[in-house]
Coordinates of C-alpha atoms and ligand atoms in Angstrom, one line a residue:
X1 CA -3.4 1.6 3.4
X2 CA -0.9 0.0 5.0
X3 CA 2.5 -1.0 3.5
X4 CA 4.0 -3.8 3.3
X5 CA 7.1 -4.4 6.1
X6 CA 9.0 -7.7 6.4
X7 CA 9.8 -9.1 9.7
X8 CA 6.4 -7.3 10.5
X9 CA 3.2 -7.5 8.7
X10 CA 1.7 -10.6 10.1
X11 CA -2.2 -11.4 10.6
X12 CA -2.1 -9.8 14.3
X13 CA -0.2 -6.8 12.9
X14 CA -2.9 -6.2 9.9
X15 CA -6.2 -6.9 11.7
X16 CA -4.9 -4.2 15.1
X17 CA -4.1 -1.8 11.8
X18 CA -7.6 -2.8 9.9
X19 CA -9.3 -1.9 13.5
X20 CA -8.4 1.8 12.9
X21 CA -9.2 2.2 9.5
X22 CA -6.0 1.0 7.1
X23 CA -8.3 0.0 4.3
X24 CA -5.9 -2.5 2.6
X25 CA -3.0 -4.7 3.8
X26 CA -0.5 -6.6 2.3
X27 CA 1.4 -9.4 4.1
X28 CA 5.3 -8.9 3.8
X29 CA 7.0 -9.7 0.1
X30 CA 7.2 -13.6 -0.3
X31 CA 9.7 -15.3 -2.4
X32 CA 8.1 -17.2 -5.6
X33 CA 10.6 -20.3 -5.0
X34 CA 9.8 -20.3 -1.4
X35 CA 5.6 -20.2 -2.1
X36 CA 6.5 -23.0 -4.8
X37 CA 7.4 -25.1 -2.2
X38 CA 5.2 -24.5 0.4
X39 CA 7.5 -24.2 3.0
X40 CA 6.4 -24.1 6.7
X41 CA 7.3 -20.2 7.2
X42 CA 5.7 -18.8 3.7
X43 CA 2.5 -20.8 4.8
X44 CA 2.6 -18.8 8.1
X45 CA 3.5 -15.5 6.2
X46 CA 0.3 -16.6 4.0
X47 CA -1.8 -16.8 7.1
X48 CA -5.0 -15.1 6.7
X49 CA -8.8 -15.0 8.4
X50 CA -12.3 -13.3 7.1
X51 CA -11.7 -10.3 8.9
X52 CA -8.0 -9.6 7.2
X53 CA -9.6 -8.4 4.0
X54 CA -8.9 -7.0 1.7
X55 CA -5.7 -8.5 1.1
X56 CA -2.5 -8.2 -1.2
X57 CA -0.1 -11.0 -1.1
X58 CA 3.4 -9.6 -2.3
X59 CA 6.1 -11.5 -4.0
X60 CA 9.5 -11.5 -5.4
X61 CA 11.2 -12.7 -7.8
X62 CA 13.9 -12.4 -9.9
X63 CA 11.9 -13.6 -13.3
X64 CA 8.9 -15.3 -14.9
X65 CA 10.8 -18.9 -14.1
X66 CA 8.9 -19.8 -10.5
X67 CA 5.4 -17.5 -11.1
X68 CA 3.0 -20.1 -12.3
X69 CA 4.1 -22.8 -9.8
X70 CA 3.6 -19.7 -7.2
X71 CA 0.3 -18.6 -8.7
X72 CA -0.7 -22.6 -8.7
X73 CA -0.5 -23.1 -4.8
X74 CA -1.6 -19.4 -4.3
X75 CA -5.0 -20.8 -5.4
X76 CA -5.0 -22.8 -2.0
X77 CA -5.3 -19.3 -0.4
X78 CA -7.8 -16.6 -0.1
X79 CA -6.6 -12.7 -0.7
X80 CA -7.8 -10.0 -3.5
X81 CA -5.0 -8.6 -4.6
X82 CA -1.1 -9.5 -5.6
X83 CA 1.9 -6.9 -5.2
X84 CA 5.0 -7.5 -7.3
X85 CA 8.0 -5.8 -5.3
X86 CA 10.3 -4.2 -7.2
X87 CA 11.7 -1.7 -4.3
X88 CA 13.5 -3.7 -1.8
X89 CA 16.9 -2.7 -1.6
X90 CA 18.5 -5.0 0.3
X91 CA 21.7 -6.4 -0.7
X92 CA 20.6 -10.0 -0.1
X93 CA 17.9 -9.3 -2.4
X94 CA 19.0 -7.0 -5.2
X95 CA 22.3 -9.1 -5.4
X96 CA 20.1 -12.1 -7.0
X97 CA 18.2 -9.3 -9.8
X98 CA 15.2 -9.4 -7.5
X99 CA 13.4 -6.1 -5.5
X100 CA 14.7 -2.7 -6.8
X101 CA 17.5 -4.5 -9.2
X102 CA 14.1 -4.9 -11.5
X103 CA 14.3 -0.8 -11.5
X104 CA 17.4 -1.5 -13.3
X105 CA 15.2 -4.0 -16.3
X106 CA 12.1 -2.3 -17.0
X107 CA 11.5 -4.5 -19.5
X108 CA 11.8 -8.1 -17.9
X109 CA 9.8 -5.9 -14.6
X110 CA 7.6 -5.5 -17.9
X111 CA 7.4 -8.7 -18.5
X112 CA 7.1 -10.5 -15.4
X113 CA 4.0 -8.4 -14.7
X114 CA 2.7 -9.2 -17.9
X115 CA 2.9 -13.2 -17.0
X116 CA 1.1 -12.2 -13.3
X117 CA -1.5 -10.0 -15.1
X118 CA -2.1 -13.0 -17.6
X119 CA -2.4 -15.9 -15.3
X120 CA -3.6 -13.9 -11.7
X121 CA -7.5 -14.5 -11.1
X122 CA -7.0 -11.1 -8.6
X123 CA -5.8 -7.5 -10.0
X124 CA -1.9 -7.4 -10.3
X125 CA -0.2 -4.0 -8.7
X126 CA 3.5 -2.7 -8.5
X127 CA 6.0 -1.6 -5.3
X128 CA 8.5 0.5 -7.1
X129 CA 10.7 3.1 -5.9
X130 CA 12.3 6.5 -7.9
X131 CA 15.0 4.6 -9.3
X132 CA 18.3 3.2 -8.4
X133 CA 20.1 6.1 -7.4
X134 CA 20.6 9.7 -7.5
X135 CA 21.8 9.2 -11.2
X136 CA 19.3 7.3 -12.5
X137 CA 15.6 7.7 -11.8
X138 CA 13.8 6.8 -13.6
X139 CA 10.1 5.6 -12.2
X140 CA 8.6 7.4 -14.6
X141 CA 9.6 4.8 -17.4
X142 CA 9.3 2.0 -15.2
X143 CA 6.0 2.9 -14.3
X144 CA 4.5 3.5 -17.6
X145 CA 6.1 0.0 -18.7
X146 CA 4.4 -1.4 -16.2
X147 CA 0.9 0.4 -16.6
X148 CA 1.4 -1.0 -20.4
X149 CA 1.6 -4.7 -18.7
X150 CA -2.0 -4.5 -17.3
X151 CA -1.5 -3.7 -13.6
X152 CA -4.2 -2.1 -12.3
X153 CA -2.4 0.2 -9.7
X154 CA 1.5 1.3 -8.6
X155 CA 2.8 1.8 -5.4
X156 CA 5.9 4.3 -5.4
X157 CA 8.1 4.3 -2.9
X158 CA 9.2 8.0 -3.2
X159 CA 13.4 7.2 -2.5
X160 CA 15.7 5.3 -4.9
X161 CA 17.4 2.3 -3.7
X162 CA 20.4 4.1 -2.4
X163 CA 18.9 6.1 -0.2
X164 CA 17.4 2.3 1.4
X165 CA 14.7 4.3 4.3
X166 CA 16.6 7.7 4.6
X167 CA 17.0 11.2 3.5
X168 CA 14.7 12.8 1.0
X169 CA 11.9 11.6 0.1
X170 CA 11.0 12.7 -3.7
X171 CA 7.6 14.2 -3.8
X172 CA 8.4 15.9 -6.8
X173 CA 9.4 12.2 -8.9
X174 CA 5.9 10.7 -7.2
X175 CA 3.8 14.1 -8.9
X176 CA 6.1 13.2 -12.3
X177 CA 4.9 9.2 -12.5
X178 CA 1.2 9.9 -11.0
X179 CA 1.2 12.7 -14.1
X180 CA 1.9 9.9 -16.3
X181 CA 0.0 7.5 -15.5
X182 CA -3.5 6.1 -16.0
X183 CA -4.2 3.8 -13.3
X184 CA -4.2 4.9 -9.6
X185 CA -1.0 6.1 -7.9
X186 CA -0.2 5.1 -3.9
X187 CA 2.3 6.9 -2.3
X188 CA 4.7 5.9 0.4
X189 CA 7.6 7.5 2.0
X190 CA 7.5 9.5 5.2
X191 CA 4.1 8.9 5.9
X192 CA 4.3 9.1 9.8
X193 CA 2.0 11.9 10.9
X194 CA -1.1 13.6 9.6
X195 CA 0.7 16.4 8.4
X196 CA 3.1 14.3 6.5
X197 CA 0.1 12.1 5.0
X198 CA -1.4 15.6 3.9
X199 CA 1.9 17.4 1.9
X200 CA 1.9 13.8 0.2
X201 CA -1.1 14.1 -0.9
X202 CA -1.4 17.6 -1.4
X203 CA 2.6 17.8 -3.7
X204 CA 2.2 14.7 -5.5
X205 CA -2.2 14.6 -6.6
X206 CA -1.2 10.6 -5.3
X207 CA -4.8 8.4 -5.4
X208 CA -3.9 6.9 -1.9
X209 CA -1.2 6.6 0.6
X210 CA 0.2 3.8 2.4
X211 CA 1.7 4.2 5.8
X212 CA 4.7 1.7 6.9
X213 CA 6.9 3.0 9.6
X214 CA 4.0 5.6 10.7
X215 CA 1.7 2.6 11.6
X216 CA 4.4 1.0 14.4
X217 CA 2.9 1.3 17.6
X218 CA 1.0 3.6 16.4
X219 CA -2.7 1.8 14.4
X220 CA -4.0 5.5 15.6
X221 CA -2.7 7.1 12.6
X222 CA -5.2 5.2 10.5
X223 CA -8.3 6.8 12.5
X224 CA -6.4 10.2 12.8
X225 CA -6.1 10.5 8.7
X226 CA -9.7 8.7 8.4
X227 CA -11.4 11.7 10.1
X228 CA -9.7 14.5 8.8
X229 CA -10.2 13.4 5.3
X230 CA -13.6 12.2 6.0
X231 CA -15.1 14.5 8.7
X232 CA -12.4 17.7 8.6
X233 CA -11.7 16.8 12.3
X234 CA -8.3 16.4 13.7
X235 CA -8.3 14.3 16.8
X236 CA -5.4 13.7 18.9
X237 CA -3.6 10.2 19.6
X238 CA -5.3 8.0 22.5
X239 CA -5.4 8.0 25.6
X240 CA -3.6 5.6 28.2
X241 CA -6.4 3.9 28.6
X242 CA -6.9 2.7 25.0
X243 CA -3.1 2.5 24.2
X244 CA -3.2 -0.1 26.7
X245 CA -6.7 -2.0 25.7
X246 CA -4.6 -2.2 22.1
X247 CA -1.8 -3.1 23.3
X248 CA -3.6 -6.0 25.5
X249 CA -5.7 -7.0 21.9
X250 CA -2.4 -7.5 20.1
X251 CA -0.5 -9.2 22.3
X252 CA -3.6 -11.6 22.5
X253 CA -3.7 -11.9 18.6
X254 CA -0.2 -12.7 18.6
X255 CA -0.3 -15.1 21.0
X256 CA -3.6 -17.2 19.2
X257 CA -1.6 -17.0 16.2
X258 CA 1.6 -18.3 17.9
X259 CA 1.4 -19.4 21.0
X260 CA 2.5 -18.3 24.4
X261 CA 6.7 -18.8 24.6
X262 CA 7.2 -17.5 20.9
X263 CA 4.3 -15.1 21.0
X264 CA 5.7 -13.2 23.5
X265 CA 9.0 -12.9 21.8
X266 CA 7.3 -11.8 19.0
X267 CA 5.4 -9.1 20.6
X268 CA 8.7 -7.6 22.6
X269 CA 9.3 -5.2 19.1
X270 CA 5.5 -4.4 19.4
X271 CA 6.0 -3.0 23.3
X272 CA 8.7 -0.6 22.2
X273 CA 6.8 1.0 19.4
X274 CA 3.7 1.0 21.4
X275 CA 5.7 2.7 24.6
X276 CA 8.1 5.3 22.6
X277 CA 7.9 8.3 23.7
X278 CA 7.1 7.4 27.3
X279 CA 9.7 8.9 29.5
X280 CA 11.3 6.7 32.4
X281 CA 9.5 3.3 30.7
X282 CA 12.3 1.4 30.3
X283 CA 12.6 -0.9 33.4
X284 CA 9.0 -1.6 32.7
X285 CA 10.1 -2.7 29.1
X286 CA 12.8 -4.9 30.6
X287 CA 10.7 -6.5 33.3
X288 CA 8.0 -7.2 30.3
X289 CA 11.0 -8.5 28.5
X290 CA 12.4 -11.2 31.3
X291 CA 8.8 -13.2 31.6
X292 CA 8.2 -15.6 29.5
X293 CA 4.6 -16.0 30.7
X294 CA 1.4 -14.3 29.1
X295 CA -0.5 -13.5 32.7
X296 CA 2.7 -11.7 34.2
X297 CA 3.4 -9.9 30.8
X298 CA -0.4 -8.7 30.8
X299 CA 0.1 -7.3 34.1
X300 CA 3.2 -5.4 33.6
X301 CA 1.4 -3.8 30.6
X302 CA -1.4 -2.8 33.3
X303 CA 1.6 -0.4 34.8
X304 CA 1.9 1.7 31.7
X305 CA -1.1 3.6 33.5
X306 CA 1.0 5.0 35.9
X307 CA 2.6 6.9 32.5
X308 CA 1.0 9.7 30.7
X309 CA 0.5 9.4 27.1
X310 CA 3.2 10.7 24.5
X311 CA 2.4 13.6 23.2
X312 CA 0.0 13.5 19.8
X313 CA 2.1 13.4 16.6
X314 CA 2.1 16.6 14.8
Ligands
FMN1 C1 10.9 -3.0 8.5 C2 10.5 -2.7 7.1 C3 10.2 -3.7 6.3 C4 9.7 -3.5 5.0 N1 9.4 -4.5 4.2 C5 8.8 -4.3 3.0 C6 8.3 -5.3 2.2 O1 8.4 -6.5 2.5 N2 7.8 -5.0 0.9 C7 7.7 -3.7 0.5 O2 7.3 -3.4 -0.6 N3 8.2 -2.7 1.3 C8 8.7 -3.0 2.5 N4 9.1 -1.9 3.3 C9 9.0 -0.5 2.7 C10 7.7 0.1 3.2 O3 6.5 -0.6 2.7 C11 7.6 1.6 2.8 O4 7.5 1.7 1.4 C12 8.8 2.4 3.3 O5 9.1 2.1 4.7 C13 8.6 3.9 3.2 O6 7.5 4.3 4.0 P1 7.8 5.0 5.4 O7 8.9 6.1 5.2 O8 6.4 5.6 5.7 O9 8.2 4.0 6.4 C14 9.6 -2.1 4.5 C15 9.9 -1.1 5.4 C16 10.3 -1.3 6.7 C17 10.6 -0.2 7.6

């Protein structure tokens, strides 16, 4: 599946990712308040078509207060499945109880699934993470307060809070809270290769993974994990070529979604993933990055054949 990233899970972003195989998406976490009042950028992050399916929407919030004035104009939308975040560890976030602070109250993160479960017309799942720090995991009780509110899966998150998207990630704590639970387990954390994919399956028994930073510039990994797990092949990464017929599909979704000017300037995080790893490509980058006009930036993405593909992931 792929996880949920802020900043970057849009429609164009999901459906290049649903291409290769991610069999579930979830649009990045949306404040209750904000879907309350239908503001102009949470209708955009709600932005959806047939083909984006399934989807999760995920939200946050810091209590039950704004749910079922969220849950009301979520009605307007079409998805299949809602996320509650309690992982972000922001500052901006956690500072207002909201994201991992919830790891802190697994009671009220109890209870504020409980009023989703109740009043969703989709199944209600979990993000959480191992706990707040070092000194205090404890997703093992979170999650079994939450599987006792009616969700109908977790995602874990396999770092505390502290750790934010470095160091360790704790296969041992995701193997603990799958063990304890009932409902289906996803795993996330460190998912950016095959082989990484695999020891997260294989050292925590997890029911699914879902891939976050694994999946930038890189929709291949989907395919990659699809046919090992499906087929026992292992196939390498793509070829110039098709790194640049992607590339050429996404900057054309982005641009239907949001037009030319912005579009580009949207896409400009999308051309570095797409062309790490390619040695000497940065005056291309910055020539890509001085247009502001679709036809030029198509043809500077035409030069990447002159480049040889990065070397597969391992
Ligand atoms: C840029 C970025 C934005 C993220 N935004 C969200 C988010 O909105 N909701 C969420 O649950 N997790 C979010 N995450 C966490 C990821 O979903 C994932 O759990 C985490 O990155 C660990 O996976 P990875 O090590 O494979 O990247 C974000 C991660 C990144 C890197």
């Amino acid at each position: 599946m792929l996880a949920p990233m802020a900043g970057v899970s849009d429609l164009p972003f999901r459906l290049i990712n649903r291409s290769f195989g991610a069999s579930l998406a979830f649009t990045e976490m949306i404040d209750v308040r904000a879907v309350s009042h239908r503001d102009k950028r949470t209708r955009k992050m709600l932005m959806s078509s047939p083909e984006d399916r399934p989807l999760g929407v995920q939200l946050l919030s810091a209590d039950e207060k704004y749910l079922a004035g969220a849950l009301d104009v979520l009605t307007e939308h079409d998805f299949d499945l809602l996320d509650f975040n309690a992982a972000c560890p922001t500052p901006k976030v956690t500072r207002k109880g909201k994201g991992a602070a919830l790891l802190k109250e697994p009671r009220k993160l109890a209870a504020i699934l409980k009023v989703l479960v109740d009043h969703a017309k989709v199944p209600v799942t979990v993000k959480i993470r191992t706990g707040w720090d070092a000194d205090s995991v404890n997703a093992r009780e979170v999650a079994l307060y939450a599987e006792d509110a009616g969700i109908s899966a977790l995602f874990i998150h396999g770092r505390t809070k502290t750790q934010g998207y470095s160091g360790r990630v704790d296969y041992r704590n995701i193997k603990e809270v799958k063990d304890a639970l009932k409902i289906p387990v996803i795993a996330s954390g460190d998912n950016l290769s095959l082989s990484l994919i695999k020891r997260m399956f294989d050292e925590t028994g997890c029911d699914g993974v879902a891939v976050a930073r694994g999946a930038l510039g890189n929709p291949w990994i989907f395919r990659e994990a699809i046919r090992f797990y499906h087929d026992g092949i292992h196939i390498t990464g793509p070829a110039m070529d098709e790194r640049i017929a992607t590339i050429k599909k996404h900057f054309d979704l982005v641009i239907k979604c949001s037009g030319e000017e912005r579009g580009i300037g949207i896409f400009r995080k999308f051309l570095i993933w797409y062309t790490k790893g390619l040695r000497g490509v940065k005056p291309l980058r910055d020539k890509a990055f001085r247009t502001n006009r679709k036809d030029q930036f198509l043809e500077i993405v035409e030069e990447l054949r002159k480049f040889d593909s990065p070397s597969p992931s391992l």
